[in-house]
Short mmCIF file of C-alpha atoms in Angstrom, two decimals:
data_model
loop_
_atom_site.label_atom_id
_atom_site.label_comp_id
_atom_site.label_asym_id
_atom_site.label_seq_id
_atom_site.Cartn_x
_atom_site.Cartn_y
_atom_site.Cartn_z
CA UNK A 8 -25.81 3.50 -10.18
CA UNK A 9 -22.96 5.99 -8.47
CA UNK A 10 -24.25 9.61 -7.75
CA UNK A 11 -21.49 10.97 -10.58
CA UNK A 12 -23.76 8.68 -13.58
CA UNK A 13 -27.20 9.60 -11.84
CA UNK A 14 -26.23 13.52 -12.18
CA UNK A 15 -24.66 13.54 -15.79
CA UNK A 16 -27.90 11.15 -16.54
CA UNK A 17 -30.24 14.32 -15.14
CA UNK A 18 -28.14 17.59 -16.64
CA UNK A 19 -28.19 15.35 -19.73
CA UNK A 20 -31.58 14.53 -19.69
CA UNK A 21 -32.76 18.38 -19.25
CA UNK A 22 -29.65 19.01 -22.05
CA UNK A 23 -31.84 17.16 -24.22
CA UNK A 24 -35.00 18.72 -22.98
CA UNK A 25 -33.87 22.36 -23.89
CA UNK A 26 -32.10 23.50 -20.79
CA UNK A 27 -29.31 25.13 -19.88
CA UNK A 28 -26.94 23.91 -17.20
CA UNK A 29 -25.87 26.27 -14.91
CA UNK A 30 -22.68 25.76 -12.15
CA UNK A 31 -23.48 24.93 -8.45
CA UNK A 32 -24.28 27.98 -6.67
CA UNK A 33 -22.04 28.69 -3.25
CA UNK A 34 -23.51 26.99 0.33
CA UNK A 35 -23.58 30.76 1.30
CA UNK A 36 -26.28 32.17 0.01
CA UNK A 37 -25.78 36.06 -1.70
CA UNK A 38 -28.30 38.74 -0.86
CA UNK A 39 -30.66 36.36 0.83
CA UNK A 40 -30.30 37.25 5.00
CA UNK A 41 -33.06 34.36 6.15
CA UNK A 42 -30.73 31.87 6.41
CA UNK A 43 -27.04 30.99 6.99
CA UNK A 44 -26.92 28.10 3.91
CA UNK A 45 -28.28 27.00 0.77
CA UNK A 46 -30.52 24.71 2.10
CA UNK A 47 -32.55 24.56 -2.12
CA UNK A 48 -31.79 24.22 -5.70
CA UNK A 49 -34.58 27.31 -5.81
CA UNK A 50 -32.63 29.72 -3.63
CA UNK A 51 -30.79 31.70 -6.10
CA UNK A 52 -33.40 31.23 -8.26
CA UNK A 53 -35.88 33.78 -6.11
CA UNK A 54 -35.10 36.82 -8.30
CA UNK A 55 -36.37 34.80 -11.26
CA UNK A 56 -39.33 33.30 -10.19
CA UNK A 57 -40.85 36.25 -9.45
CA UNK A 58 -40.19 37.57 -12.97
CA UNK A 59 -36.49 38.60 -13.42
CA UNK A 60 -35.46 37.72 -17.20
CA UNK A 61 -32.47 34.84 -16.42
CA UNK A 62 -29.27 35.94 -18.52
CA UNK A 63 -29.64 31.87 -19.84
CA UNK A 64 -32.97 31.75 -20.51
CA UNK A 65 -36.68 30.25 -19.03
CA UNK A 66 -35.10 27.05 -18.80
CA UNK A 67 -32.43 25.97 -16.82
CA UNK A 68 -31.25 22.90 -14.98
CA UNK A 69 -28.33 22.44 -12.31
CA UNK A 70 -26.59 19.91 -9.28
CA UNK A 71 -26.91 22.15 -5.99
CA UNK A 72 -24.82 21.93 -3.11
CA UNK A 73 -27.26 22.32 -0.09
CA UNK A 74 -26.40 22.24 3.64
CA UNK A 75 -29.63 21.98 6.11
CA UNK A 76 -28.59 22.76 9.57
CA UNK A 77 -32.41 21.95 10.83
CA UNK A 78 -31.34 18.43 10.21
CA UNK A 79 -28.91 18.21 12.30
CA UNK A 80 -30.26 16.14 15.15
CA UNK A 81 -32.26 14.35 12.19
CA UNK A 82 -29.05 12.18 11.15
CA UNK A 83 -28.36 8.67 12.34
CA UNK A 84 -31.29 7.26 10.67
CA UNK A 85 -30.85 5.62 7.00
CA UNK A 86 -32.41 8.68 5.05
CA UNK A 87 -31.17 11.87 6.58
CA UNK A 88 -27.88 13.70 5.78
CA UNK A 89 -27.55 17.73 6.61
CA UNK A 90 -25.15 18.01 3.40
CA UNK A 91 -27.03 16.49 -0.21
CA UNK A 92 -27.15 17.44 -3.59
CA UNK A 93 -30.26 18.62 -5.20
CA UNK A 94 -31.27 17.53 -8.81
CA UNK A 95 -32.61 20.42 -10.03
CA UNK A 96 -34.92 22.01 -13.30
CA UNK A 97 -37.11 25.23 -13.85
CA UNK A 98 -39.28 26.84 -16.57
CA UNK A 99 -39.42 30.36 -16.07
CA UNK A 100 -43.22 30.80 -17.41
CA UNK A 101 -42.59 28.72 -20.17
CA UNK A 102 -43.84 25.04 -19.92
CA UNK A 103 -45.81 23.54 -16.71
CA UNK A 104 -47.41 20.91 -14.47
CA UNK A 105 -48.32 18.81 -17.89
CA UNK A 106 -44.83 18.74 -19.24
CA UNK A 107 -43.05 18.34 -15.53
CA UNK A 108 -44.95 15.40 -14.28
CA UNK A 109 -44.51 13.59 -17.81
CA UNK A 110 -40.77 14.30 -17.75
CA UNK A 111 -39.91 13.32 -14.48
CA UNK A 112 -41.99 9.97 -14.64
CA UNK A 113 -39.98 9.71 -17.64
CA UNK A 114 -36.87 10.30 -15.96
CA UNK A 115 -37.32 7.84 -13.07
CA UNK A 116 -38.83 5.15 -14.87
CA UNK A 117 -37.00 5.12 -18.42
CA UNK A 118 -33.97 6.56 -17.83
CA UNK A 119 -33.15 5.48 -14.47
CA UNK A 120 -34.89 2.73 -14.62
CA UNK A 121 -37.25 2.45 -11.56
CA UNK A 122 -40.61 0.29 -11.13
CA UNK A 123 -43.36 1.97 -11.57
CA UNK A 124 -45.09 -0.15 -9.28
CA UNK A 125 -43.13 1.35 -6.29
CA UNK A 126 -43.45 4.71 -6.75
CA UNK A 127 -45.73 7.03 -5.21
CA UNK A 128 -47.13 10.66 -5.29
CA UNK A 129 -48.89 13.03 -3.29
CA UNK A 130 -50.38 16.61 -4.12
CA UNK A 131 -52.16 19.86 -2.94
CA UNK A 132 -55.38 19.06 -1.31
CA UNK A 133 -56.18 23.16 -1.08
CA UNK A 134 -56.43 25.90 1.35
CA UNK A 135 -59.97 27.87 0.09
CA UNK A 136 -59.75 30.41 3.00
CA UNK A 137 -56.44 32.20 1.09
CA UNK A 138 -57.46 31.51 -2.56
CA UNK A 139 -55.48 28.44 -3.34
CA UNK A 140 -57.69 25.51 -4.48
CA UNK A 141 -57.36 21.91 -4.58
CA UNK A 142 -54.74 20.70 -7.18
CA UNK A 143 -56.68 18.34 -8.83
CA UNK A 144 -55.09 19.38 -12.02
CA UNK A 145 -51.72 16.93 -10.70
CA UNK A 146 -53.57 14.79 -9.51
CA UNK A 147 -55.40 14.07 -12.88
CA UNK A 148 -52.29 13.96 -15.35
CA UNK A 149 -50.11 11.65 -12.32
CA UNK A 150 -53.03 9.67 -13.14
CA UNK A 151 -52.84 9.53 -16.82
CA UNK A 152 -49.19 8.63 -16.94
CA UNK A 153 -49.64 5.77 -14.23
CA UNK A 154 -52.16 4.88 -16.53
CA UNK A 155 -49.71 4.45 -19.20
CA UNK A 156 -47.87 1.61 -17.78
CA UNK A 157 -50.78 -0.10 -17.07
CA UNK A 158 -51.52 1.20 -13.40
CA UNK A 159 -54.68 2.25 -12.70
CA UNK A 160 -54.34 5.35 -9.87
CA UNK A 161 -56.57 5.96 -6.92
CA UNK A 162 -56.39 9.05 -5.01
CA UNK A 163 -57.45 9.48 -1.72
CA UNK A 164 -57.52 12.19 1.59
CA UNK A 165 -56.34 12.18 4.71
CA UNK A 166 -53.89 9.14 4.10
CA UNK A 167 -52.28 10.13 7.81
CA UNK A 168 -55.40 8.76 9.47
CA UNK A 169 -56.40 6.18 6.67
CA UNK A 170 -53.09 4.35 5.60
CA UNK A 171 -52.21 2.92 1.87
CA UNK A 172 -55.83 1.65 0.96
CA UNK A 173 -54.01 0.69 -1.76
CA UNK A 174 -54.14 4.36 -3.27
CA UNK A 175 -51.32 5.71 -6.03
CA UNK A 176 -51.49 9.61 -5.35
CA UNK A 177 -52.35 10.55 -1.87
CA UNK A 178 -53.60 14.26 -0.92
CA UNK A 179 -52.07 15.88 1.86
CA UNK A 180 -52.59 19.94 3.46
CA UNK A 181 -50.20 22.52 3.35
CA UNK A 182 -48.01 20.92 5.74
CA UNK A 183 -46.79 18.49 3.59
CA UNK A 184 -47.58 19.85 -0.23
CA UNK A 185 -47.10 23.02 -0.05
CA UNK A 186 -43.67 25.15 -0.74
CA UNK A 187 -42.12 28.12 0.04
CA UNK A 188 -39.01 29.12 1.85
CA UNK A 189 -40.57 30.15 4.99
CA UNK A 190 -42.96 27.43 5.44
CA UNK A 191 -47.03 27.26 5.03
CA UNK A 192 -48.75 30.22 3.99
CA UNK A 193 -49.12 31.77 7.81
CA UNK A 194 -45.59 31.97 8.13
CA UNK A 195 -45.06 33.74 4.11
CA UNK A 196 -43.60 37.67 4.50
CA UNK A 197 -45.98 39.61 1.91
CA UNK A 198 -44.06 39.00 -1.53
CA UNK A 199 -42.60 35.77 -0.86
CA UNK A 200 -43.07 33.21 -3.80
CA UNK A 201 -45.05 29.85 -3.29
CA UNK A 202 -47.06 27.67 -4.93
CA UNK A 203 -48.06 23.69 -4.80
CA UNK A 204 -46.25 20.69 -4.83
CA UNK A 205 -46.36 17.16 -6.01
CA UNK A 206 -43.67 14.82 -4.37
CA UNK A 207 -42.64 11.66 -5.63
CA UNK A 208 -41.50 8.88 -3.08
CA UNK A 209 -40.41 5.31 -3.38
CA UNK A 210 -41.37 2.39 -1.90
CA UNK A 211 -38.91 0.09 -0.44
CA UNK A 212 -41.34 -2.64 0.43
CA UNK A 213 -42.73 -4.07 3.60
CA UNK A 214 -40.41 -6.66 3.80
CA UNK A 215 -37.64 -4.53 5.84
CA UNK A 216 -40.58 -4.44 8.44
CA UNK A 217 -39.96 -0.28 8.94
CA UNK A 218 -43.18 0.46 9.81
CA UNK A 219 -43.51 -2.42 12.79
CA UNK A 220 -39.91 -1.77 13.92
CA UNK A 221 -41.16 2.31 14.69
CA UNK A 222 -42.14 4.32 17.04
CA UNK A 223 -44.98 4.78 14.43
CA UNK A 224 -46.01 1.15 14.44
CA UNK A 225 -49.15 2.11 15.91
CA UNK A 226 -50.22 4.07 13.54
CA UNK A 227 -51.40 3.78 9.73
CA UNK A 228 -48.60 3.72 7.82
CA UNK A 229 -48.44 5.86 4.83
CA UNK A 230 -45.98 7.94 1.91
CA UNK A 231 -45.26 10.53 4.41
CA UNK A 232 -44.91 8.08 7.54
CA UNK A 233 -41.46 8.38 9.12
CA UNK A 234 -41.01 5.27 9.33
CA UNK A 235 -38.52 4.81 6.90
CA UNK A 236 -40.45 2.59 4.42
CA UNK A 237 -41.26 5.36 2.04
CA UNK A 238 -38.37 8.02 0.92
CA UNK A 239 -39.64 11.51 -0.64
CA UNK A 240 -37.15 11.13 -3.94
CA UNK A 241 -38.30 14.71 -5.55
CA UNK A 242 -40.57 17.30 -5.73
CA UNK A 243 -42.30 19.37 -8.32
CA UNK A 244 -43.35 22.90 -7.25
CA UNK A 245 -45.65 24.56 -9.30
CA UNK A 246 -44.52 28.42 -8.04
CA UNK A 247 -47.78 29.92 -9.42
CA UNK A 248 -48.11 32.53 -6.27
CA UNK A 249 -47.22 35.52 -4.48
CA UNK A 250 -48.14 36.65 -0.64
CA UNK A 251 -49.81 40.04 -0.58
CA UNK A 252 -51.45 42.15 2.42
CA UNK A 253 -54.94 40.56 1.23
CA UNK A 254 -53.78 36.66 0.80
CA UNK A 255 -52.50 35.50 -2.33
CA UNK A 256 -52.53 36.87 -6.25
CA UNK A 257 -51.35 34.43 -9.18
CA UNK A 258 -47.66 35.31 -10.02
CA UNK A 259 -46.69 37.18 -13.54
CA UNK A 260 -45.62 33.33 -15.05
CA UNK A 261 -46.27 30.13 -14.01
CA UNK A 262 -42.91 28.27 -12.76
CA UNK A 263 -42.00 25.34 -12.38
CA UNK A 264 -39.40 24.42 -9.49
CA UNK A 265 -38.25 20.53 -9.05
CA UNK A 266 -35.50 19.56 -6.80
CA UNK A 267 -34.68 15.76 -5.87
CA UNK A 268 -32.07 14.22 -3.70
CA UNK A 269 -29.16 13.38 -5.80
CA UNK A 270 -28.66 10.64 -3.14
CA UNK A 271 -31.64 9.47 -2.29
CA UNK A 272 -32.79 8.74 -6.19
CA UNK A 273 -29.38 6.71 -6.06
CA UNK A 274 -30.50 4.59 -2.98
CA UNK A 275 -33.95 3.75 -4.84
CA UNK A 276 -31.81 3.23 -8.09
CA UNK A 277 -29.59 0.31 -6.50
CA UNK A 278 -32.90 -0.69 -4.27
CA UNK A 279 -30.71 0.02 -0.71
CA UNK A 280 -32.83 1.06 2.02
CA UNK A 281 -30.11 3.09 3.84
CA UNK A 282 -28.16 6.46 2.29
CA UNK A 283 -25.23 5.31 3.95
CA UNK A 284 -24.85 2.32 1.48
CA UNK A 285 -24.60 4.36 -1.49
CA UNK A 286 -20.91 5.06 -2.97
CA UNK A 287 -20.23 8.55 -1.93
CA UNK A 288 -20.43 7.22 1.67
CA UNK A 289 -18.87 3.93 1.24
CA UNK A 290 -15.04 4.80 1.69
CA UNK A 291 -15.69 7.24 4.43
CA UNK A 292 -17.49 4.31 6.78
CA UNK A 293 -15.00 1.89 5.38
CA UNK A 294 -12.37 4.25 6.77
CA UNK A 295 -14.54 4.94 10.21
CA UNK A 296 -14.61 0.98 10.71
CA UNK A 297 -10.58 0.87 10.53
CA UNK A 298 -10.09 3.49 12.84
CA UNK A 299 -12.76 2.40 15.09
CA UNK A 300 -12.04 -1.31 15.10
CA UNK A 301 -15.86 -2.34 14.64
CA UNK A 302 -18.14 -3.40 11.59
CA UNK A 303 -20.94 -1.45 10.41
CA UNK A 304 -22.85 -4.03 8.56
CA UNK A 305 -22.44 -6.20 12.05
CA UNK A 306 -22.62 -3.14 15.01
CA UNK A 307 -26.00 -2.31 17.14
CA UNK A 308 -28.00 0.27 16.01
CA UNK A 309 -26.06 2.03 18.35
CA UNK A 310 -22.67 1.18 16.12
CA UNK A 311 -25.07 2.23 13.07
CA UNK A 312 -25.57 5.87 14.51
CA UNK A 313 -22.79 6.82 15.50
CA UNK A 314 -20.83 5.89 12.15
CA UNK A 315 -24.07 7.68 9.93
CA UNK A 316 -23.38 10.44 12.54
CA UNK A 317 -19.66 10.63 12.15
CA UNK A 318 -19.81 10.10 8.08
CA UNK A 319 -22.05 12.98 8.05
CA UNK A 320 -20.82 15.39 9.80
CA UNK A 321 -17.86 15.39 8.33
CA UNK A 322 -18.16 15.30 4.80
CA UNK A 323 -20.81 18.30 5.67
CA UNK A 324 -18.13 20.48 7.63
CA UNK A 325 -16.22 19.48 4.73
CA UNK A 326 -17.62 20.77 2.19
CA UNK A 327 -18.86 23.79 3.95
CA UNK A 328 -15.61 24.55 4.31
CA UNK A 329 -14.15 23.78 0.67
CA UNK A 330 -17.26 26.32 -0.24
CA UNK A 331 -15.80 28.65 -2.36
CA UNK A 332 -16.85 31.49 0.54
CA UNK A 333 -15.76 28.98 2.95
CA UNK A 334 -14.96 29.29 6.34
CA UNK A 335 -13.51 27.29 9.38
CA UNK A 336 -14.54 26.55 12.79
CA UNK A 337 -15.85 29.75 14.83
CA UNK A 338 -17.99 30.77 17.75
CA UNK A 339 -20.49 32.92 15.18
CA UNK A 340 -22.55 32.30 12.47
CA UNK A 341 -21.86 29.31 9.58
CA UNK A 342 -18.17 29.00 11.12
CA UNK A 343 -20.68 27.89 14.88
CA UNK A 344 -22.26 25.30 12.67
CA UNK A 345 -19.11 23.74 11.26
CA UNK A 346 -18.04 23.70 14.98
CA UNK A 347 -20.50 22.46 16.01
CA UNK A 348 -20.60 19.45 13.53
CA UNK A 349 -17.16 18.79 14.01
CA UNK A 350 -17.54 18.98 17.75
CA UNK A 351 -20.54 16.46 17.53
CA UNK A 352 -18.89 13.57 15.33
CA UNK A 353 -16.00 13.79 17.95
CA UNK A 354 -18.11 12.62 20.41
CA UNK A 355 -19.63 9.88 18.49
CA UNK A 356 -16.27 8.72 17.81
CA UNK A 357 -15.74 8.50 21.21
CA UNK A 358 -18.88 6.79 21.57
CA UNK A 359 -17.12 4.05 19.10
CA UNK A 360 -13.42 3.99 20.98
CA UNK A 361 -11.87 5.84 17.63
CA UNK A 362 -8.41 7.09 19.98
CA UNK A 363 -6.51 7.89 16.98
CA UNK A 364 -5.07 11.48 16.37
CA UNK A 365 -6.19 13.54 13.23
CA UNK A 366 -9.00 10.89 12.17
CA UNK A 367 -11.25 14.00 11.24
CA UNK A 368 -8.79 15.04 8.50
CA UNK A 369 -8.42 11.23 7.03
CA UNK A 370 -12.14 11.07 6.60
CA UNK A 371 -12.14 14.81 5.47
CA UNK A 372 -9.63 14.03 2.71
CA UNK A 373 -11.48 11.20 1.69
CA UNK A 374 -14.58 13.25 0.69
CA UNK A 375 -12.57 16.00 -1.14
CA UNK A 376 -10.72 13.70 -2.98
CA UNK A 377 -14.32 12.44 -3.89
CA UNK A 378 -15.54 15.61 -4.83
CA UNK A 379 -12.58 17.54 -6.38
CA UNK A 380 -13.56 16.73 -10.13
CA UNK A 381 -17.08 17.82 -9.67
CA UNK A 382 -16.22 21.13 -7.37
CA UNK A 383 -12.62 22.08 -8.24
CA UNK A 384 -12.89 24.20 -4.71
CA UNK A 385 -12.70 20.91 -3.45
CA UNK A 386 -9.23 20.14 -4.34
CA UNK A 387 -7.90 23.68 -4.12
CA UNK A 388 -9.04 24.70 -1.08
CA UNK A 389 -7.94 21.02 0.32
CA UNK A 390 -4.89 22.35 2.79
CA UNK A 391 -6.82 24.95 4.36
CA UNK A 392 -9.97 22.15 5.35
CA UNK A 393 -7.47 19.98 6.55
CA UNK A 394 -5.54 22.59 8.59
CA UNK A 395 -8.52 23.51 9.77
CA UNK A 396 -9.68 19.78 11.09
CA UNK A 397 -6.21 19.56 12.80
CA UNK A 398 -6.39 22.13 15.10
CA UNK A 399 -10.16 21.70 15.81
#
């Protein structure tokens, strides 16, 4: 399945399901000075999860362009890309946790047509000492719909230390299942939204040997391992909070908030254990392989990084700077990061004896040509992204 049928499948699905479909909000995020990008689906949302009336209604669906700088020295492995869209839905105090985890097993199993057997879920195992309990409400309808295709659904704790025991939903701390925009509940400013979360991951098998290939092999492996074996392929926030001076108070509506990797549900989709094999990213390493004179499918891992590095990078300065409020290459602020990115797959080309001139703007072109009937800022802002890669 390409990433353009898996998102009409989702804004259909959520068409279906009531919602309205809003646009793509901009990379740069308006009235929100904690961070440089959209790095969420829920970011422009903030207003109206703490109670704003939405001019389109409680529910609402969208694809969002998100850019995580954090990840930056995460890419090179076969999950993690800085730029991603996220499949988004919300109900603004209208339905909840019932109606959310029996859509999006819905979703994922019927519609996009994923084994059961391979997925996976975790939830909220509590923090008592601020007022948030144990989530045991998740973990009890996860269990009811596993039920329904015949799987019967252990839970455990403490999988980090414990491993699969071969348990369905898995409980983690805050650290893992809980969600906010600035982190676990230490790090909330007083009025920041939060709530719970239940994240869905599949299971590309043992046979790719992840887990005894890693750094982690030592350890039990587990949904949240890094290894690789397991991807996280969404994740439904139940934004039922609010920080206040005295801990926590329930918000004026329960939300819901889901975002999932546009990507990464194609990867599970086609069964391809790296994000780099999935058609949006196809031409651009085809293209990285001419100019470079050396196979992908064939290189060292060595080969393997630097091309995920390179393929990255540029498709994210890319579309950064197609952004509607785009900008170029600068010494301050978002136009540092594009730089910076630009900068860095430069000298993983190098690292791959690419000696040809302009080879930024041929990948560069490749993406917005990719992209242009989805985000017409894409095509018409084409000459000055190019221009841009040119002189860089």
């Amino acid at each position: 399945m390409t990433t353009a049928e898996l998102r009409k499948k989702y804004l259909d699905f959520f068409t279906d399901k009531g919602h309205a479909i809003l646009p793509s909000a901009s990379l740069f995020p308006e009235n929100d000075s904690t961070t440089l990008f959209t790095g969420s689906g829920m970011q422009p949302m903030i207003p109206y999860l703490l109670g704003e009336k939405h001019p389109q209604g409680a529910l609402l669906a969208d694809s969002q362009k998100c850019f995580r700088s954090q990840d930056i020295d995460e890419v090179g492995d076969n999950r993690h890309t800085t730029f991603f869209e996220m499949l988004g839905n919300w109900s603004l105090g209208d339905y909840f946790k019932k109606e959310q985890i029996l859509w999006m097993f819905e979703f994922l199993t019927d519609v996009v047509g994923l084994d059961p057997q391979r997925i996976y879920v975790s939830v909220f195992s509590g923090k008592d000492e601020v007022g948030v309990p144990r989530d045991e409400e998740s973990a009890k309808l996860w269990q009811k719909v596993f039920k329904g295709v015949g799987i019967e659904a252990k839970v455990v704790d403490e999988a980090d230390k414990k491993g699969m025991q071969d348990v369905r939903i898995f409980y983690y701390d805050e650290s893992k299942n809980w969600w906010s925009r600035s982190g676990v509940t230490d790090n909330m400013p007083v009025g920041e939204p939060g709530g719970p979360d239940s994240e869905m991951f599949w299971d590309f098998g043992q046979e790719y040997g992840f887990h005894e290939k890693s750094e982690y092999k030592d350890k039990p492996c587990h949904i949240n391992c890094d290894c690789g074996r397991f991807i996280e392929i969404g994740n439904n926030v139940f934004m039922q909070y609010k920080k206040t001076d005295d801990g926590f108070e329930p918000l004026p509506q329960n939300n819901v908030d889901f975002g999932g990797g546009l990507e990464r549900m194609v990867m599970a989709s086609m069964d391809v254990a790296d994000i780099f094999q999935i058609d949006v990213f196809v031409p651009v390493i085809a293209k990285i392989e001419e100019i470079s004179g050396q196979s992908y499918e064939a290189g060292s891992e060595d080969v393997k990084k630097a091309m995920r590095i390179i393929a990255d990078h540029i498709r994210a300065a890319t579309m950064i700077m197609a952004d509607v409020s785009g900008v170029g290459p600068s010494k301050a602020d978002q136009g540092y990061i594009v730089r910076r990115l630009i900068r860095r797959a430069v000298v993983y080309g190098k690292k791959i004896e690419i000696g040809q001139e302009s080879w930024t703007a041929e990948l560069a072109e490749i993406v917005l040509d990719d992209y242009k009937d989805v985000y017409s800022e894409a095509g018409k802002n084409k000459k000055f992204v190019l221009d841009n890669l040119r002189e860089a």
